[in-house]
């Protein structure tokens, strides 16, 4: 019996494609920060463009409207920081100074209980000596990261300003890259992305407003003087999924520490219950409604985004998930468990693309893109059959 040998040959083209994919994945990994800056800039453009367009419709030039919007945004951010930062810093310094005294007070209250010995040992082991000096060294250690974040933030704002200043030229470059036969599909995708960004920002505004009002009312009930700055801090940190609310809870709990241990425990329990309500009920329902995502998909997207890219991934997870769902719908991708779109719908899209190519023959990409935008708006305005 003769032995048979199995010979496997790989075509050079396959090897080249595999190497190209590996190189592309490596390049994406190296350019993660650049991609994040571009994505955040595009989200900023989608958020501010309706405001700039609204000012334009009232007779203000686009350049002046852009300057007015950014100036107003800087003023609002500056006012919030001036109102919020000094009380929070003062509260933090007060906690650092009183930490040893508060520890001794807590240890005295735990004496006499047999069950509290492990807890007392753990509290006694916490290093609170020279806490101010160590906190200062920690802040200095993170100063380089803070400056880097500020630099990336300024780059993001400048990129968003450039894109908003001349949107037709930016879109024209995009339409020049994409084949003309796909311009209408691209216009529909861009229009839907604007809707997704608007829905995401509305959802974020709703959740931040809810926790801000909740914290303000809670602290007013406990007679805290700096209720408004702490509520603003809670509303801002709530932007960070999962951990933002717990970060916001720290100054809320610390602000009632002077009223006794009972108040601290009550406020801590209330804040934990609110975070559970927000993460389990409020966020899935609000974002699921504005982004047209099932609540389960919202939770899974947040978990996947946070696992893959940390805080930034969790921040961008929902608009990316909604964008992927929209691309599947607009590109007529046939999913295994879904019913394939009707053939007449695809044929109608093909006829529209052919008509668009005839209308935009020998027309520059930027002008052709404007026609594609108008056709996409008309198509979305019509009720689907």
Coordinates of C-alpha atoms in Angstrom, one line a residue:
X1 CA 0.0 0.0 0.0
X2 CA 1.5 3.3 -1.1
X3 CA 1.6 6.2 1.3
X4 CA -0.2 9.3 0.2
X5 CA 1.2 12.7 0.9
X6 CA -1.0 15.7 1.5
X7 CA 0.4 18.9 0.1
X8 CA -1.0 22.3 1.0
X9 CA -0.2 25.3 -1.1
X10 CA -1.0 28.9 -0.2
X11 CA -1.3 31.3 -3.0
X12 CA 0.9 34.4 -2.8
X13 CA -2.1 36.6 -2.9
X14 CA -3.6 35.0 0.2
X15 CA -0.3 35.5 2.1
X16 CA -0.2 39.1 1.0
X17 CA -3.8 39.7 2.1
X18 CA -3.1 38.0 5.5
X19 CA 0.0 40.2 6.0
X20 CA -2.0 43.3 5.0
X21 CA -4.7 42.4 7.6
X22 CA -2.1 41.9 10.3
X23 CA -0.4 45.2 9.4
X24 CA -3.8 47.0 9.4
X25 CA -4.7 45.6 12.9
X26 CA -1.3 46.6 14.2
X27 CA -1.6 50.1 12.7
X28 CA -5.0 50.6 14.2
X29 CA -3.6 49.5 17.6
X30 CA -0.8 52.1 17.3
X31 CA -3.3 54.8 16.2
X32 CA -5.9 54.2 18.9
X33 CA -5.4 57.7 20.4
X34 CA -5.8 59.4 17.0
X35 CA -8.9 57.4 16.3
X36 CA -10.4 58.4 19.6
X37 CA -9.6 62.1 19.0
X38 CA -11.3 61.8 15.5
X39 CA -14.3 60.0 16.9
X40 CA -14.8 62.5 19.8
X41 CA -14.4 65.4 17.3
X42 CA -17.1 63.9 15.0
X43 CA -19.4 63.5 18.0
X44 CA -18.8 67.1 18.9
X45 CA -19.5 68.1 15.3
X46 CA -22.8 66.2 15.4
X47 CA -23.7 67.8 18.7
X48 CA -22.9 71.5 17.8
X49 CA -23.8 71.5 14.1
X50 CA -27.6 71.8 14.7
X51 CA -27.0 74.8 17.0
X52 CA -24.7 76.5 14.4
X53 CA -27.3 75.8 11.7
X54 CA -30.0 77.2 13.8
X55 CA -28.0 80.5 14.3
X56 CA -27.4 80.5 10.5
X57 CA -31.1 80.4 9.7
X58 CA -31.5 83.5 11.9
X59 CA -29.1 85.5 9.8
X60 CA -25.8 85.0 11.6
X61 CA -22.9 84.0 9.4
X62 CA -21.4 80.6 9.9
X63 CA -18.1 81.9 11.1
X64 CA -19.7 84.2 13.7
X65 CA -22.1 81.5 14.7
X66 CA -19.2 79.1 15.2
X67 CA -17.3 81.6 17.4
X68 CA -20.5 82.4 19.3
X69 CA -21.2 78.7 20.1
X70 CA -17.6 77.9 21.2
X71 CA -17.4 81.1 23.2
X72 CA -20.7 80.3 24.9
X73 CA -19.5 76.7 25.6
X74 CA -16.3 78.0 27.1
X75 CA -18.2 80.4 29.3
X76 CA -20.5 77.7 30.5
X77 CA -17.7 75.3 31.3
X78 CA -15.7 78.0 33.0
X79 CA -18.7 79.1 35.1
X80 CA -19.3 75.4 36.2
X81 CA -15.7 74.9 37.1
X82 CA -15.6 78.1 39.1
X83 CA -18.7 77.2 40.9
X84 CA -17.8 73.5 41.5
X85 CA -14.0 73.2 42.0
X86 CA -13.3 75.5 45.0
X87 CA -15.9 73.9 47.3
X88 CA -14.8 70.4 46.3
X89 CA -11.1 71.2 46.8
X90 CA -11.9 72.8 50.2
X91 CA -13.9 69.7 51.1
X92 CA -11.1 67.4 50.1
X93 CA -8.5 69.3 52.1
X94 CA -10.8 69.3 55.1
X95 CA -11.2 65.5 54.8
X96 CA -7.4 65.0 54.5
X97 CA -6.7 67.2 57.6
X98 CA -9.4 65.5 59.7
X99 CA -8.7 61.9 58.6
X100 CA -6.6 60.9 61.6
X101 CA -9.1 62.4 64.0
X102 CA -12.1 60.8 62.3
X103 CA -10.3 57.4 62.3
X104 CA -9.8 57.7 66.1
X105 CA -13.4 58.7 66.6
X106 CA -14.6 55.7 64.5
X107 CA -12.3 53.3 66.4
X108 CA -13.7 54.5 69.7
X109 CA -17.3 53.9 68.5
X110 CA -16.3 50.3 67.5
X111 CA -14.8 49.4 70.9
X112 CA -16.8 47.0 73.0
X113 CA -18.1 44.9 70.1
X114 CA -16.5 41.6 69.4
X115 CA -17.6 41.5 65.8
X116 CA -15.9 44.8 65.1
X117 CA -12.3 43.7 65.9
X118 CA -11.4 42.7 62.2
X119 CA -12.9 45.9 61.0
X120 CA -11.0 48.0 63.6
X121 CA -7.8 46.3 62.6
X122 CA -8.4 47.0 58.9
X123 CA -9.2 50.7 59.7
X124 CA -6.1 51.0 62.0
X125 CA -3.9 49.6 59.1
X126 CA -4.9 52.4 56.7
X127 CA -1.9 54.7 56.4
X128 CA -3.2 58.2 57.2
X129 CA 0.1 59.7 58.5
X130 CA 1.5 62.5 56.2
X131 CA -1.6 62.0 54.0
X132 CA -1.3 65.6 52.7
X133 CA 2.2 65.2 51.5
X134 CA 1.4 61.9 49.8
X135 CA -1.6 63.4 48.2
X136 CA 0.5 66.2 46.8
X137 CA 3.1 63.8 45.4
X138 CA 0.3 61.8 43.7
X139 CA -1.1 64.9 42.1
X140 CA 2.3 65.9 40.8
X141 CA 2.8 62.4 39.5
X142 CA -0.4 62.6 37.5
X143 CA 0.3 66.2 36.2
X144 CA 2.0 64.9 33.0
X145 CA -1.1 62.7 32.2
X146 CA -3.3 65.7 32.9
X147 CA -1.4 68.0 30.6
X148 CA -1.5 65.2 27.9
X149 CA -5.3 65.0 28.3
X150 CA -5.6 68.7 28.0
X151 CA -3.5 68.7 24.8
X152 CA -5.6 66.0 23.3
X153 CA -8.8 67.8 24.3
X154 CA -7.6 71.0 22.6
X155 CA -6.7 69.1 19.5
X156 CA -10.2 67.6 19.5
X157 CA -11.8 71.0 19.8
X158 CA -9.7 72.5 17.0
X159 CA -10.5 69.5 14.7
X160 CA -14.2 69.9 15.4
X161 CA -14.0 73.6 14.7
X162 CA -12.3 73.0 11.4
X163 CA -14.9 70.5 10.4
X164 CA -17.7 72.8 11.4
X165 CA -16.2 75.9 9.7
X166 CA -16.5 74.3 6.2
X167 CA -18.7 71.2 6.3
X168 CA -19.2 71.1 2.6
X169 CA -15.4 70.8 1.9
X170 CA -15.1 68.1 4.6
X171 CA -18.0 66.2 3.1
X172 CA -16.6 66.8 -0.4
X173 CA -13.4 65.1 0.5
X174 CA -15.4 62.1 1.8
X175 CA -17.6 62.0 -1.3
X176 CA -14.4 62.2 -3.5
X177 CA -13.0 59.0 -1.9
X178 CA -16.3 57.0 -2.1
X179 CA -17.4 55.8 -5.5
X180 CA -20.3 57.9 -6.9
X181 CA -22.6 54.8 -7.1
X182 CA -22.6 54.7 -3.3
X183 CA -23.1 58.4 -2.6
X184 CA -26.8 58.2 -1.7
X185 CA -26.0 55.4 0.7
X186 CA -23.2 57.4 2.2
X187 CA -25.6 60.4 2.5
X188 CA -28.2 58.3 4.3
X189 CA -25.5 56.9 6.7
X190 CA -24.2 60.5 7.5
X191 CA -27.8 61.7 8.1
X192 CA -28.5 58.8 10.4
X193 CA -25.2 59.3 12.3
X194 CA -26.3 62.8 13.0
X195 CA -29.6 61.5 14.4
X196 CA -27.7 58.9 16.5
X197 CA -25.3 61.6 18.0
X198 CA -28.3 63.8 18.8
X199 CA -30.1 61.0 20.5
X200 CA -27.0 60.0 22.5
X201 CA -26.5 63.6 23.7
X202 CA -30.2 63.9 24.7
X203 CA -29.9 60.6 26.6
X204 CA -26.8 61.8 28.4
X205 CA -28.5 65.1 29.2
X206 CA -31.4 63.2 30.7
X207 CA -29.3 60.9 32.9
X208 CA -27.0 63.7 34.1
X209 CA -30.0 66.0 34.9
X210 CA -31.7 63.2 36.8
X211 CA -28.7 62.5 39.1
X212 CA -28.0 66.2 39.5
X213 CA -31.5 67.0 40.6
X214 CA -31.5 63.9 42.9
X215 CA -28.3 64.8 44.6
X216 CA -29.3 68.5 45.0
X217 CA -32.6 67.5 46.7
X218 CA -30.9 64.9 48.9
X219 CA -28.3 67.3 50.2
X220 CA -30.8 70.1 50.7
X221 CA -32.8 67.7 52.9
X222 CA -29.7 67.1 55.0
X223 CA -28.9 70.8 55.2
X224 CA -25.6 70.7 53.3
X225 CA -24.4 74.2 52.3
X226 CA -22.6 73.3 49.1
X227 CA -25.4 71.3 47.6
X228 CA -25.3 72.9 44.2
X229 CA -21.6 72.5 43.4
X230 CA -21.7 68.8 44.5
X231 CA -24.8 68.3 42.4
X232 CA -23.0 69.8 39.4
X233 CA -20.1 67.5 40.0
X234 CA -22.4 64.5 40.2
X235 CA -24.1 65.5 36.9
X236 CA -20.7 65.8 35.1
X237 CA -19.1 62.6 36.4
X238 CA -22.3 60.7 35.6
X239 CA -21.2 61.0 31.9
X240 CA -18.7 58.1 32.7
X241 CA -20.7 54.9 32.5
X242 CA -20.7 52.5 35.5
X243 CA -18.1 54.2 37.7
X244 CA -19.2 57.8 37.2
X245 CA -22.0 57.6 39.6
X246 CA -19.9 56.0 42.3
X247 CA -17.2 58.7 41.8
X248 CA -20.0 61.3 42.3
X249 CA -21.1 59.6 45.5
X250 CA -17.9 60.2 47.3
X251 CA -18.3 64.0 47.8
X252 CA -22.0 63.5 48.5
X253 CA -21.3 61.1 51.4
X254 CA -18.4 63.2 52.6
X255 CA -20.5 66.3 52.7
X256 CA -22.8 64.8 55.4
X257 CA -20.0 63.4 57.5
X258 CA -20.2 66.3 60.0
X259 CA -23.8 65.4 60.8
X260 CA -22.9 62.0 62.2
X261 CA -22.3 58.3 61.3
X262 CA -26.0 57.6 60.9
X263 CA -26.4 60.3 58.2
X264 CA -23.3 59.0 56.4
X265 CA -24.7 55.4 56.3
X266 CA -28.2 56.6 55.2
X267 CA -26.7 58.7 52.3
X268 CA -24.4 56.0 51.3
X269 CA -27.2 53.5 51.0
X270 CA -29.4 55.9 49.1
X271 CA -26.6 56.7 46.6
X272 CA -25.9 53.0 46.0
X273 CA -29.6 52.3 45.5
X274 CA -29.8 55.2 43.0
X275 CA -26.8 53.9 41.1
X276 CA -28.4 50.5 40.8
X277 CA -31.6 52.1 39.6
X278 CA -29.7 54.2 37.0
X279 CA -27.5 51.4 35.6
X280 CA -30.2 48.7 35.6
X281 CA -33.3 50.7 34.7
X282 CA -32.8 54.3 33.7
X283 CA -29.8 54.0 31.3
X284 CA -31.1 51.0 29.3
X285 CA -34.6 52.5 28.9
X286 CA -33.4 56.1 28.1
X287 CA -30.7 55.1 25.6
X288 CA -32.7 52.2 24.3
X289 CA -35.4 54.6 23.4
X290 CA -33.4 57.5 21.9
X291 CA -30.9 55.2 20.1
X292 CA -33.5 52.5 19.2
X293 CA -31.4 49.8 20.9
X294 CA -32.9 47.0 23.1
X295 CA -32.0 47.5 26.8
X296 CA -30.0 44.2 26.8
X297 CA -27.9 45.5 23.9
X298 CA -27.3 48.8 25.8
X299 CA -25.9 46.9 28.8
X300 CA -23.8 44.5 26.7
X301 CA -22.4 47.4 24.6
X302 CA -21.3 49.2 27.7
X303 CA -19.6 46.1 29.1
X304 CA -17.8 45.4 25.9
X305 CA -16.7 49.0 25.4
X306 CA -15.5 49.3 28.9
X307 CA -13.6 46.0 28.7
X308 CA -11.9 46.8 25.4
X309 CA -11.0 50.4 25.8
X310 CA -11.7 51.4 29.4
X311 CA -13.6 54.7 30.1
X312 CA -13.3 56.0 26.6
X313 CA -14.7 52.7 25.2
X314 CA -17.6 52.8 27.6
X315 CA -18.3 56.4 26.6
X316 CA -18.4 55.6 22.9
X317 CA -19.9 52.2 23.1
X318 CA -23.6 53.2 22.7
X319 CA -23.2 55.5 19.6
X320 CA -20.9 52.9 18.0
X321 CA -23.5 50.2 18.7
X322 CA -26.3 52.3 17.3
X323 CA -24.1 53.2 14.3
X324 CA -23.4 49.5 13.6
X325 CA -27.1 48.7 13.8
X326 CA -27.8 51.6 11.4
X327 CA -25.1 50.4 8.9
X328 CA -26.6 46.9 8.9
X329 CA -29.9 48.4 8.0
X330 CA -28.8 50.9 5.4
X331 CA -26.4 48.6 3.7
X332 CA -29.0 45.8 3.5
X333 CA -26.8 43.3 5.2
X334 CA -28.7 40.0 5.5
X335 CA -28.4 38.7 9.1
X336 CA -28.9 34.9 9.5
X337 CA -32.0 35.3 11.7
X338 CA -33.6 38.2 9.9
X339 CA -35.9 38.2 6.9
X340 CA -34.2 39.5 3.8
X341 CA -35.3 42.9 2.6
X342 CA -37.8 42.9 -0.2
X343 CA -36.3 42.8 -3.7
X344 CA -38.3 45.7 -4.8
X345 CA -36.7 47.9 -2.1
X346 CA -33.3 47.0 -3.4
X347 CA -34.3 47.6 -6.9
X348 CA -35.7 51.0 -5.9
X349 CA -32.4 51.9 -4.3
X350 CA -30.5 50.8 -7.4
X351 CA -32.7 53.0 -9.6
X352 CA -32.2 55.9 -7.3
X353 CA -28.4 55.4 -7.5
X354 CA -28.5 55.3 -11.3
X355 CA -30.6 58.4 -11.5
X356 CA -28.2 60.2 -9.1
X357 CA -25.2 59.2 -11.3
X358 CA -27.0 60.7 -14.3
X359 CA -27.9 63.9 -12.5
X360 CA -24.3 64.4 -11.1
X361 CA -22.4 63.5 -14.3
X362 CA -19.3 65.8 -14.7
X363 CA -20.2 67.6 -11.4
X364 CA -17.5 68.0 -8.7
X365 CA -17.7 65.6 -5.7
X366 CA -18.7 68.4 -3.2
X367 CA -21.6 69.6 -5.4
X368 CA -22.7 66.0 -6.0
X369 CA -22.6 65.3 -2.3
X370 CA -25.0 68.2 -1.7
X371 CA -27.4 66.6 -4.1
X372 CA -27.0 63.3 -2.4
X373 CA -27.7 64.9 1.0
X374 CA -31.0 66.4 -0.4
X375 CA -32.1 63.1 -1.9
X376 CA -31.3 61.3 1.4
X377 CA -33.4 63.8 3.4
X378 CA -36.3 63.4 0.9
X379 CA -36.0 59.6 1.1
X380 CA -36.0 59.6 5.0
X381 CA -38.9 62.0 5.0
X382 CA -41.1 59.6 3.1
X383 CA -42.9 56.9 5.2
X384 CA -41.4 53.5 4.5
X385 CA -43.5 51.1 2.6

